[in-house]
mmCIF file of C-alpha atoms and ligand atoms in Angstrom:
data_model
loop_
_atom_site.group_PDB
_atom_site.id
_atom_site.type_symbol
_atom_site.label_atom_id
_atom_site.label_comp_id
_atom_site.label_asym_id
_atom_site.label_seq_id
_atom_site.Cartn_x
_atom_site.Cartn_y
_atom_site.Cartn_z
ATOM 1 C CA MET A 1 21.331 -15.826 -17.817
ATOM 2 C CA LYS A 2 20.004 -13.892 -14.453
ATOM 3 C CA THR A 3 21.747 -10.955 -15.929
ATOM 4 C CA PHE A 4 20.008 -11.042 -18.993
ATOM 5 C CA THR A 5 16.445 -11.398 -16.836
ATOM 6 C CA VAL A 6 17.565 -8.498 -15.254
ATOM 7 C CA LEU A 7 17.990 -6.793 -17.723
ATOM 8 C CA LEU A 8 15.040 -7.385 -19.663
ATOM 9 C CA LEU A 9 12.785 -6.296 -16.507
ATOM 10 C CA PHE A 10 15.036 -3.365 -16.306
ATOM 11 C CA CYS A 11 13.763 -2.247 -20.150
ATOM 12 C CA HIS A 12 10.378 -3.185 -19.337
ATOM 13 C CA ILE A 13 10.324 -1.067 -16.542
ATOM 14 C CA ALA A 14 12.330 1.461 -18.565
ATOM 15 C CA PHE A 15 10.133 1.503 -21.810
ATOM 16 C CA PRO A 16 6.816 0.263 -21.121
ATOM 17 C CA MET A 17 4.540 0.209 -24.626
ATOM 18 C CA LYS A 18 0.991 -0.737 -23.093
ATOM 19 C CA HIS A 19 -0.385 0.933 -20.503
ATOM 20 C CA SER A 20 -3.385 0.051 -18.318
ATOM 21 C CA LEU A 21 -6.019 1.266 -16.286
ATOM 22 C CA LYS A 22 -8.204 -1.433 -14.426
ATOM 23 C CA PHE A 23 -11.220 -1.754 -11.547
ATOM 24 C CA ILE A 24 -11.493 -4.783 -10.012
ATOM 25 C CA LEU A 25 -14.548 -4.828 -8.054
ATOM 26 C CA THR A 26 -15.343 -7.897 -6.087
ATOM 27 C CA SER A 27 -19.068 -8.149 -4.020
ATOM 28 C CA SER A 28 -20.030 -10.847 -1.845
ATOM 29 C CA SER A 29 -22.496 -12.398 0.279
ATOM 30 C CA GLY A 30 -22.380 -15.086 3.053
ATOM 31 C CA ILE A 31 -18.581 -14.136 4.178
ATOM 32 C CA SER A 32 -18.795 -11.937 7.739
ATOM 33 C CA SER A 33 -14.705 -11.655 7.929
ATOM 34 C CA PHE A 34 -14.328 -10.054 4.480
ATOM 35 C CA PRO A 35 -16.223 -6.546 3.621
ATOM 36 C CA GLU A 36 -19.400 -7.073 0.812
ATOM 37 C CA PHE A 37 -17.793 -4.850 -1.091
ATOM 38 C CA VAL A 38 -14.010 -4.365 -2.336
ATOM 39 C CA ALA A 39 -13.009 -2.282 -4.662
ATOM 40 C CA VAL A 40 -9.628 -1.570 -6.153
ATOM 41 C CA GLY A 41 -7.877 0.629 -8.929
ATOM 42 C CA VAL A 42 -4.857 -0.357 -10.551
ATOM 43 C CA VAL A 43 -2.555 1.561 -13.188
ATOM 44 C CA ASP A 44 0.212 -0.500 -14.467
ATOM 45 C CA ASP A 45 -0.217 -3.242 -12.148
ATOM 46 C CA VAL A 46 0.660 -0.473 -9.013
ATOM 47 C CA GLU A 47 -2.691 -0.202 -6.808
ATOM 48 C CA ILE A 48 -3.704 3.901 -7.013
ATOM 49 C CA GLY A 49 -7.364 3.403 -4.857
ATOM 50 C CA TYR A 50 -9.254 1.501 -2.756
ATOM 51 C CA CYS A 51 -13.102 1.308 -1.142
ATOM 52 C CA ASP A 52 -14.823 -1.135 0.480
ATOM 53 C CA SER A 53 -18.481 -1.176 1.923
ATOM 54 C CA ASN A 54 -17.077 -0.371 5.185
ATOM 55 C CA SER A 55 -15.301 3.535 3.826
ATOM 56 C CA GLU A 56 -16.945 6.569 3.785
ATOM 57 C CA ARG A 57 -14.907 7.436 0.339
ATOM 58 C CA PRO A 58 -12.330 6.300 -1.803
ATOM 59 C CA GLU A 59 -8.826 6.319 -0.212
ATOM 60 C CA PRO A 60 -5.859 7.035 -2.540
ATOM 61 C CA ARG A 61 -2.688 4.478 -2.743
ATOM 62 C CA THR A 62 0.169 6.280 -4.115
ATOM 63 C CA ARG A 63 1.405 9.607 -3.298
ATOM 64 C CA TRP A 64 0.805 10.844 -7.001
ATOM 65 C CA MET A 65 -2.665 9.756 -6.767
ATOM 66 C CA GLU A 66 -3.308 11.637 -3.525
ATOM 67 C CA LYS A 67 -2.066 14.637 -5.074
ATOM 68 C CA ILE A 68 -4.356 14.311 -8.492
ATOM 69 C CA ILE A 69 -7.075 13.809 -5.934
ATOM 70 C CA GLN A 70 -6.133 17.017 -3.656
ATOM 71 C CA ASN A 71 -5.704 19.206 -7.187
ATOM 72 C CA ASP A 72 -9.115 17.394 -8.379
ATOM 73 C CA PRO A 73 -12.016 17.596 -6.220
ATOM 74 C CA GLN A 74 -14.265 16.225 -9.110
ATOM 75 C CA GLN A 75 -12.305 13.225 -9.620
ATOM 76 C CA GLN A 76 -12.631 12.932 -5.559
ATOM 77 C CA ASP A 77 -16.385 13.282 -6.160
ATOM 78 C CA TRP A 78 -16.823 10.885 -9.044
ATOM 79 C CA TYR A 79 -14.682 8.095 -7.571
ATOM 80 C CA THR A 80 -16.768 8.511 -4.119
ATOM 81 C CA GLY A 81 -20.384 8.236 -6.271
ATOM 82 C CA GLN A 82 -18.949 5.474 -8.402
ATOM 83 C CA CYS A 83 -18.048 3.955 -5.398
ATOM 84 C CA PHE A 84 -21.104 3.741 -3.356
ATOM 85 C CA LYS A 85 -23.332 3.098 -6.678
ATOM 86 C CA ILE A 86 -21.533 0.288 -8.058
ATOM 87 C CA GLN A 87 -22.111 -1.390 -4.112
ATOM 88 C CA ASP A 88 -25.593 -0.762 -4.949
ATOM 89 C CA ASN A 89 -25.398 -2.175 -8.095
ATOM 90 C CA LEU A 90 -23.672 -5.018 -7.791
ATOM 91 C CA ARG A 91 -25.785 -6.335 -4.877
ATOM 92 C CA ALA A 92 -28.694 -6.001 -6.740
ATOM 93 C CA ASN A 93 -27.355 -8.537 -9.712
ATOM 94 C CA ILE A 94 -25.666 -10.783 -6.904
ATOM 95 C CA GLU A 95 -29.174 -10.952 -5.346
ATOM 96 C CA GLY A 96 -30.690 -11.610 -8.823
ATOM 97 C CA LEU A 97 -28.377 -14.319 -9.424
ATOM 98 C CA LYS A 98 -28.853 -16.115 -6.368
ATOM 99 C CA GLN A 99 -33.058 -15.830 -7.001
ATOM 100 C CA ARG A 100 -31.944 -17.227 -10.220
ATOM 101 C CA PHE A 101 -30.179 -20.495 -9.444
ATOM 102 C CA ASN A 102 -32.005 -20.927 -6.757
ATOM 103 C CA LYS A 103 -29.752 -20.244 -4.155
ATOM 104 C CA SER A 104 -30.540 -19.395 -0.337
ATOM 105 C CA GLU A 105 -27.848 -19.191 1.655
ATOM 106 C CA GLY A 106 -23.837 -20.008 1.061
ATOM 107 C CA VAL A 107 -21.233 -18.114 -0.493
ATOM 108 C CA ASP A 108 -21.834 -15.951 -3.636
ATOM 109 C CA ILE A 109 -18.998 -13.426 -5.144
ATOM 110 C CA LEU A 110 -19.346 -11.814 -8.086
ATOM 111 C CA GLN A 111 -16.850 -9.561 -9.581
ATOM 112 C CA ARG A 112 -17.075 -7.062 -12.321
ATOM 113 C CA MET A 113 -13.687 -6.115 -14.069
ATOM 114 C CA ASN A 114 -13.495 -3.066 -16.632
ATOM 115 C CA GLY A 115 -10.838 -0.643 -17.454
ATOM 116 C CA CYS A 116 -8.926 0.224 -20.866
ATOM 117 C CA GLU A 117 -5.042 -0.509 -22.231
ATOM 118 C CA TRP A 118 -3.378 2.235 -24.132
ATOM 119 C CA ASP A 119 -0.350 1.895 -25.768
ATOM 120 C CA ASP A 120 1.437 5.157 -25.653
ATOM 121 C CA LYS A 121 3.545 3.936 -29.363
ATOM 122 C CA THR A 122 0.985 3.728 -31.231
ATOM 123 C CA GLY A 123 -2.052 5.314 -29.713
ATOM 124 C CA ASP A 124 -4.213 2.247 -29.670
ATOM 125 C CA ILE A 125 -7.045 2.052 -26.926
ATOM 126 C CA ARG A 126 -8.675 -0.941 -25.933
ATOM 127 C CA GLY A 127 -11.495 -0.660 -23.624
ATOM 128 C CA PHE A 128 -12.903 -3.832 -21.963
ATOM 129 C CA ILE A 129 -15.584 -5.287 -18.789
ATOM 130 C CA GLN A 130 -15.938 -8.667 -17.693
ATOM 131 C CA PHE A 131 -18.186 -10.204 -14.964
ATOM 132 C CA GLY A 132 -17.224 -13.385 -12.696
ATOM 133 C CA TYR A 133 -19.838 -15.285 -10.658
ATOM 134 C CA ASN A 134 -18.454 -17.659 -8.030
ATOM 135 C CA GLY A 135 -14.371 -17.555 -9.888
ATOM 136 C CA ASP A 136 -16.164 -18.781 -13.609
ATOM 137 C CA ASP A 137 -16.208 -16.021 -16.413
ATOM 138 C CA PHE A 138 -19.874 -15.047 -16.166
ATOM 139 C CA ILE A 139 -20.153 -12.508 -19.257
ATOM 140 C CA THR A 140 -18.343 -10.056 -21.323
ATOM 141 C CA LEU A 141 -19.340 -7.173 -23.524
ATOM 142 C CA ASP A 142 -18.196 -6.816 -27.255
ATOM 143 C CA LEU A 143 -17.074 -3.158 -27.494
ATOM 144 C CA GLU A 144 -17.430 -3.774 -32.028
ATOM 145 C CA THR A 145 -20.864 -5.099 -31.796
ATOM 146 C CA LEU A 146 -22.125 -3.891 -28.345
ATOM 147 C CA THR A 147 -23.191 -7.226 -27.626
ATOM 148 C CA TRP A 148 -22.667 -9.456 -24.347
ATOM 149 C CA VAL A 149 -21.394 -12.207 -24.788
ATOM 150 C CA ALA A 150 -21.666 -15.263 -22.732
ATOM 151 C CA PRO A 151 -19.243 -18.244 -22.191
ATOM 152 C CA THR A 152 -21.534 -20.354 -19.922
ATOM 153 C CA SER A 153 -25.404 -21.659 -20.820
ATOM 154 C CA GLN A 154 -26.488 -19.265 -17.291
ATOM 155 C CA ALA A 155 -25.512 -16.507 -18.280
ATOM 156 C CA VAL A 156 -27.767 -16.320 -21.546
ATOM 157 C CA ILE A 157 -30.754 -14.834 -19.653
ATOM 158 C CA THR A 158 -28.708 -11.830 -18.560
ATOM 159 C CA LYS A 159 -26.624 -11.524 -22.474
ATOM 160 C CA HIS A 160 -30.225 -11.300 -23.343
ATOM 161 C CA GLU A 161 -31.745 -8.837 -20.901
ATOM 162 C CA TRP A 162 -28.813 -6.837 -21.133
ATOM 163 C CA ASP A 163 -28.383 -6.657 -25.113
ATOM 164 C CA ARG A 164 -31.599 -4.995 -25.124
ATOM 165 C CA GLU A 165 -30.076 -1.924 -23.179
ATOM 166 C CA ARG A 166 -28.278 -0.050 -26.056
ATOM 167 C CA SER A 167 -27.848 3.096 -24.710
ATOM 168 C CA LYS A 168 -26.506 1.745 -21.475
ATOM 169 C CA ASN A 169 -23.857 -0.556 -24.185
ATOM 170 C CA LEU A 170 -23.008 2.624 -25.635
ATOM 171 C CA HIS A 171 -22.727 4.583 -22.545
ATOM 172 C CA TRP A 172 -19.967 1.831 -21.690
ATOM 173 C CA LYS A 173 -18.162 2.050 -24.990
ATOM 174 C CA ASN A 174 -17.695 5.814 -24.439
ATOM 175 C CA VAL A 175 -16.468 5.244 -20.404
ATOM 176 C CA LEU A 176 -14.064 2.338 -21.353
ATOM 177 C CA THR A 177 -12.523 3.617 -24.164
ATOM 178 C CA GLN A 178 -13.068 7.664 -23.781
ATOM 179 C CA LEU A 179 -13.064 8.489 -19.859
ATOM 180 C CA CYS A 180 -10.675 5.388 -18.980
ATOM 181 C CA SER A 181 -7.949 6.262 -21.530
ATOM 182 C CA ASN A 182 -8.308 10.215 -20.444
ATOM 183 C CA TYR A 183 -7.677 9.030 -16.926
ATOM 184 C CA LEU A 184 -5.116 6.702 -18.073
ATOM 185 C CA LYS A 185 -2.982 9.349 -19.714
ATOM 186 C CA LYS A 186 -3.264 11.708 -17.275
ATOM 187 C CA TYR A 187 -2.062 9.201 -14.564
ATOM 188 C CA VAL A 188 0.515 7.626 -16.619
ATOM 189 C CA THR A 189 2.128 10.999 -17.353
ATOM 190 C CA PHE A 190 1.696 12.176 -13.527
ATOM 191 C CA GLY A 191 2.647 9.073 -11.873
ATOM 192 C CA LYS A 192 5.458 8.267 -14.508
ATOM 193 C CA VAL A 193 8.586 9.035 -11.685
ATOM 194 C CA PHE A 194 6.429 7.211 -9.271
ATOM 195 C CA LEU A 195 5.511 4.540 -11.476
ATOM 196 C CA GLN A 196 9.127 3.970 -12.363
ATOM 197 C CA SER A 197 10.799 4.996 -9.207
ATOM 198 C CA THR A 198 11.459 3.148 -5.875
ATOM 199 C CA ASP A 199 11.580 4.738 -2.414
ATOM 200 C CA ARG A 200 14.147 2.374 -0.040
ATOM 201 C CA PRO A 201 13.017 1.666 3.539
ATOM 202 C CA SER A 202 14.816 3.196 6.421
ATOM 203 C CA VAL A 203 15.166 -0.434 8.603
ATOM 204 C CA SER A 204 15.652 -0.574 12.362
ATOM 205 C CA LEU A 205 15.842 -3.244 14.495
ATOM 206 C CA LEU A 206 13.634 -3.280 17.263
ATOM 207 C CA GLN A 207 13.271 -4.882 20.812
ATOM 208 C CA LYS A 208 10.786 -4.935 23.666
ATOM 209 C CA THR A 209 12.965 -6.343 26.133
ATOM 210 C CA PRO A 210 16.214 -8.307 25.948
ATOM 211 C CA SER A 211 14.287 -11.800 25.767
ATOM 212 C CA SER A 212 11.687 -10.905 22.988
ATOM 213 C CA PRO A 213 11.997 -11.240 19.454
ATOM 214 C CA VAL A 214 14.098 -9.097 17.547
ATOM 215 C CA SER A 215 11.850 -6.855 14.933
ATOM 216 C CA CYS A 216 13.278 -5.893 11.487
ATOM 217 C CA HIS A 217 11.289 -3.069 10.630
ATOM 218 C CA ALA A 218 11.154 -1.090 7.068
ATOM 219 C CA THR A 219 9.176 1.737 6.857
ATOM 220 C CA GLY A 220 9.100 4.167 4.083
ATOM 221 C CA PHE A 221 9.387 2.337 1.041
ATOM 222 C CA TYR A 222 7.527 2.262 -2.382
ATOM 223 C CA PRO A 223 6.387 0.016 -4.425
ATOM 224 C CA ASP A 224 5.086 -2.872 -2.193
ATOM 225 C CA ARG A 225 6.359 -5.542 -4.402
ATOM 226 C CA ALA A 226 8.538 -6.260 -1.594
ATOM 227 C CA SER A 227 10.067 -8.450 0.879
ATOM 228 C CA MET A 228 12.352 -9.038 3.556
ATOM 229 C CA PHE A 229 13.612 -11.799 5.654
ATOM 230 C CA TRP A 230 16.325 -13.003 7.839
ATOM 231 C CA ARG A 231 19.638 -14.503 6.995
ATOM 232 C CA LYS A 232 21.896 -16.593 9.292
ATOM 233 C CA ASP A 233 25.807 -16.778 7.265
ATOM 234 C CA GLY A 234 24.112 -15.401 4.164
ATOM 235 C CA GLU A 235 21.533 -18.466 3.746
ATOM 236 C CA GLU A 236 17.635 -17.573 4.480
ATOM 237 C CA ILE A 237 16.248 -18.765 7.625
ATOM 238 C CA GLN A 238 12.578 -20.128 8.238
ATOM 239 C CA GLU A 239 12.681 -21.248 11.577
ATOM 240 C CA ASP A 240 11.766 -18.820 14.506
ATOM 241 C CA VAL A 241 11.051 -16.464 11.538
ATOM 242 C CA ASP A 242 7.780 -14.209 12.019
ATOM 243 C CA HIS A 243 6.564 -12.453 8.907
ATOM 244 C CA GLY A 244 4.722 -9.137 9.100
ATOM 245 C CA GLU A 245 1.894 -8.603 6.490
ATOM 246 C CA ILE A 246 2.828 -5.083 4.054
ATOM 247 C CA LEU A 247 1.286 -2.388 5.801
ATOM 248 C CA HIS A 248 0.045 1.335 3.918
ATOM 249 C CA ASN A 249 1.450 4.294 5.489
ATOM 250 C CA HIS A 250 -0.297 7.830 5.037
ATOM 251 C CA ASP A 251 2.438 8.728 2.827
ATOM 252 C CA GLY A 252 1.653 6.693 0.430
ATOM 253 C CA THR A 253 4.348 4.693 1.310
ATOM 254 C CA PHE A 254 4.585 1.404 3.031
ATOM 255 C CA GLN A 255 5.987 -0.416 6.298
ATOM 256 C CA MET A 256 7.087 -4.319 6.636
ATOM 257 C CA ARG A 257 8.611 -5.857 9.728
ATOM 258 C CA VAL A 258 9.587 -9.959 9.632
ATOM 259 C CA ASP A 259 10.430 -10.638 13.421
ATOM 260 C CA LEU A 260 13.256 -13.052 14.962
ATOM 261 C CA ASN A 261 13.178 -14.913 17.641
ATOM 262 C CA ILE A 262 16.728 -14.745 19.477
ATOM 263 C CA SER A 263 16.242 -16.982 22.391
ATOM 264 C CA SER A 264 18.255 -20.110 21.048
ATOM 265 C CA VAL A 265 20.788 -17.671 19.576
ATOM 266 C CA LYS A 266 24.144 -17.290 21.399
ATOM 267 C CA PRO A 267 25.435 -14.009 22.031
ATOM 268 C CA GLU A 268 28.544 -15.122 20.095
ATOM 269 C CA ASP A 269 26.449 -16.230 17.007
ATOM 270 C CA TRP A 270 24.907 -12.829 16.806
ATOM 271 C CA SER A 271 26.978 -11.682 13.981
ATOM 272 C CA ARG A 272 26.196 -14.717 11.891
ATOM 273 C CA TYR A 273 22.567 -13.165 11.517
ATOM 274 C CA ASP A 274 21.194 -10.107 9.061
ATOM 275 C CA CYS A 275 17.865 -8.928 8.136
ATOM 276 C CA VAL A 276 17.522 -8.601 4.177
ATOM 277 C CA PHE A 277 15.004 -6.163 3.060
ATOM 278 C CA GLN A 278 14.705 -6.740 -1.008
ATOM 279 C CA PHE A 279 12.676 -4.964 -3.939
ATOM 280 C CA SER A 280 11.080 -7.814 -6.153
ATOM 281 C CA ASP A 281 12.372 -6.691 -9.675
ATOM 282 C CA VAL A 282 15.304 -4.189 -8.393
ATOM 283 C CA LYS A 283 18.730 -4.438 -6.617
ATOM 284 C CA LYS A 284 18.366 -2.100 -3.926
ATOM 285 C CA ASP A 285 18.817 -4.811 -0.829
ATOM 286 C CA VAL A 286 18.857 -3.181 1.999
ATOM 287 C CA ILE A 287 20.931 -5.428 4.659
ATOM 288 C CA THR A 288 21.474 -4.355 8.536
ATOM 289 C CA LYS A 289 23.414 -6.801 10.848
ATOM 290 C CA LEU A 290 22.217 -8.275 13.918
ATOM 291 C CA ASP A 291 23.823 -6.203 16.207
ATOM 292 C CA LYS A 292 22.807 -5.174 20.002
ATOM 293 C CA ALA A 293 24.361 -1.862 19.588
ATOM 294 C CA VAL A 294 21.998 -0.609 16.707
ATOM 295 C CA ILE A 295 18.947 -2.274 18.220
ATOM 296 C CA ARG A 296 16.318 0.468 19.421
ATOM 297 C CA THR A 297 14.464 -0.457 22.285
ATOM 298 C CA ASN A 298 12.346 1.531 24.928
ATOM 299 C CA HIS A 299 13.209 -0.740 27.849
ATOM 300 C CA VAL A 300 15.871 -0.008 30.497
ATOM 301 C CA PRO A 301 18.046 -2.506 31.861
ATOM 302 C CA PRO A 302 17.470 -2.730 36.157
ATOM 303 C CA SER A 303 21.151 -2.679 36.302
ATOM 304 C CA GLU A 304 20.935 0.588 34.111
ATOM 305 C CA PHE A 305 18.039 2.560 35.893
ATOM 306 C CA PRO A 306 20.698 4.215 38.595
ATOM 307 C CA VAL A 307 23.103 5.150 36.226
ATOM 308 C CA ALA A 308 20.447 7.003 33.995
ATOM 309 C CA VAL A 309 19.260 8.596 37.122
ATOM 310 C CA ILE A 310 22.354 9.976 37.930
ATOM 311 C CA GLY A 311 23.024 10.801 34.743
ATOM 312 C CA VAL A 312 19.879 13.143 34.278
ATOM 313 C CA VAL A 313 20.324 14.517 37.757
ATOM 314 C CA VAL A 314 23.853 15.371 36.729
ATOM 315 C CA GLY A 315 22.767 16.886 33.802
ATOM 316 C CA LEU A 316 20.170 18.934 35.835
ATOM 317 C CA LEU A 317 22.390 20.455 38.270
ATOM 318 C CA LEU A 318 24.861 21.544 35.277
ATOM 319 C CA LEU A 319 22.090 23.098 33.232
ATOM 320 C CA LEU A 320 20.701 25.210 36.838
ATOM 321 C CA VAL A 321 24.519 26.339 37.570
ATOM 322 C CA CYS A 322 24.912 27.414 33.817
ATOM 323 C CA ILE A 323 21.639 29.085 34.010
ATOM 324 C CA THR A 324 22.347 30.707 37.253
ATOM 325 C CA GLY A 325 25.926 32.021 36.404
ATOM 326 C CA LEU A 326 24.386 33.249 33.057
ATOM 327 C CA PHE A 327 21.873 35.290 35.483
ATOM 328 C CA ILE A 328 24.861 36.415 37.879
ATOM 329 C CA TRP A 329 26.933 37.434 34.748
ATOM 330 C CA ARG A 330 23.871 39.273 32.861
ATOM 331 C CA LYS A 331 22.878 41.111 36.550
ATOM 332 C CA MET A 332 26.834 42.178 36.800
ATOM 333 C CA LYS A 333 26.692 43.583 33.501
ATOM 334 C CA ASN A 334 23.616 45.267 33.750
ATOM 335 C CA ASN A 335 23.940 46.884 36.977
ATOM 336 C CA GLY A 336 27.881 47.286 37.303
ATOM 337 C CA PHE A 337 29.701 45.151 39.706
ATOM 338 C CA GLN A 338 27.255 44.082 42.577
ATOM 339 C CA PRO A 339 28.018 40.930 45.035
ATOM 340 C CA ALA A 340 26.139 38.099 43.885
ATOM 341 C CA ASN A 341 23.893 37.397 47.476
ATOM 342 C CA LYS A 342 21.821 41.058 45.878
ATOM 343 C CA ILE A 343 20.538 38.564 43.321
ATOM 344 C CA ASP A 344 18.807 36.357 45.872
ATOM 345 C CA GLU A 345 16.971 39.013 47.268
ATOM 346 C CA GLU A 346 15.192 39.577 43.694
HETATM 347 C C1 NAG B 1 -35.935 -23.513 -7.455
HETATM 348 O O1 NAG B 1 -36.206 -24.509 -5.922
HETATM 349 C C2 NAG B 1 -37.816 -24.405 -6.324
HETATM 350 C C3 NAG B 1 -38.074 -25.304 -4.756
HETATM 351 O O2 NAG B 1 -37.362 -25.805 -4.208
HETATM 352 C C4 NAG B 1 -38.052 -25.853 -7.205
HETATM 353 O O3 NAG B 1 -39.212 -26.047 -7.569
HETATM 354 C C5 NAG B 1 -37.573 -24.876 -8.434
HETATM 355 O O4 NAG B 1 -37.093 -26.125 -9.604
HETATM 356 C C6 NAG B 1 -35.795 -24.508 -8.393
HETATM 357 N N1 NAG B 1 -35.572 -24.013 -9.730
HETATM 358 C C7 NAG B 1 -33.834 -24.410 -10.076
HETATM 359 C C8 NAG B 1 -34.432 -23.402 -11.202
HETATM 360 O O5 NAG B 1 -33.421 -25.318 -9.699
HETATM 361 C C1 NAG B 2 10.950 -18.320 21.110
HETATM 362 O O1 NAG B 2 11.498 -19.525 21.013
HETATM 363 C C2 NAG B 2 11.477 -20.097 21.996
HETATM 364 C C3 NAG B 2 11.939 -21.553 22.502
HETATM 365 O O2 NAG B 2 12.438 -21.640 20.941
HETATM 366 C C4 NAG B 2 9.971 -20.440 22.790
HETATM 367 O O3 NAG B 2 9.896 -20.739 24.237
HETATM 368 C C5 NAG B 2 9.318 -18.942 23.179
HETATM 369 O O4 NAG B 2 7.878 -19.127 23.218
HETATM 370 C C6 NAG B 2 9.568 -18.230 21.728
HETATM 371 N N1 NAG B 2 9.039 -17.138 21.916
HETATM 372 C C7 NAG B 2 7.930 -16.666 21.075
HETATM 373 C C8 NAG B 2 7.904 -15.124 20.877
HETATM 374 O O5 NAG B 2 8.039 -16.903 20.077
#
C-alpha cells in the first residue's frame, strides 16, 4: 500500500496536469508581532516570492525565480509596484470594514487570494479572486458575469459598490486570465526542472562545547517540504530534542537544524543515535550517525591545547627551514657555490 501511495505521488510529480499561480495577501491590524501586510506568491504549491510591509522590495524565494527577475527588471518593477499598491488598497479596505462593523479596536484580518489555474493538456485557464475577512469568506468575483458574489449579508454593501465598477472588474478578468496565465506558463516552463527536482542537503554535526547539545544541521536542500529528527535504535525520539525552523539561504535553498541534548547519553550509547533528514514526498533520506569523530566544533579541549600549539610551532619551524633551504639553494645556483654565511650579510 505504501509503495502504491509513493508511486501515485511520483506520478503526480512527474506528470502534473494543472498548474497554478496564486498570490495570497494578508493585511491585518491590531497584531503587533506580525507585519501589517504579508504577500506570498505560490506556483504549484512552491513559494516563489515574498514581500511584507517591512520589505523594500519583493524577494524571490526560488533560484529560478531569482533568475527570471534578474533577466527581466520590468517584472521586478511590476512586483515592487504591486507590493506597495496592494498594501495601501487592503489597508483602506480594512479601515472601511472596521467602520462598517463598528470595530474601533481588536484584531482584524483581511485576506485576498487571486491567481489562475492552467491545465497544460487542455489549455484551459481559470482565474479567481476572493476575499476573506476575519477567517470567513467575504466576497468573490464571478469572472463570467463580472459580478461579485457575497456569501454573507455583511458583504452585500460591498457587492453593490463593486458591481458598479464594471471597467475595474473587466480589468480583473484580463489580469487573472491573460497576464496571470502568461506568467504562470513562463514560470512553469522555466521552473520545471526546479519544481520537480530536489537538492539533497549537506548535513553536519556541530557542537559548541563537549557538554552542549549536538546540533544536526542540514543546509542547501530544496524544496522546503522536509523534516529532520533524531532516532535512537531506529525509532524517532522527542525527548531532549529541540527542532529549529526551516530558514532560507540566499541561493534559494533552505537550512534547518535539530538539536539533541546529549547530557544524559552514555558514551557507549552514542552509536545508537542517528539524525535523519527527510523530504516529505521523495525517498532521499540523509542519515548521519552520532559519532564524536565527525562532530565539528570550534572548541579546543584544554588538554589538547599545548599539543596543538606545539604542532603549530613545529610546523612553522619546518616551513622556515624549507624556505631558508630554498633560498640557499637558489643563491648557490645563481651565484655559483658561495659560502652559505654570505647570505646572512645580504
Ligand atoms: C455603531 O456604534 C454606534 C455608537 O456606539 C451606534 O450608534 C451604531 O448603531 C453602531 N452601528 C452598528 C452597525 O452596530
Ligand atoms: C540537557 O539536559 C539536562 C538534564 O537532562 C539539563 O540539565 C540541561 O539544562 C539540558 N541542556 C539544554 C541545553 O537544554
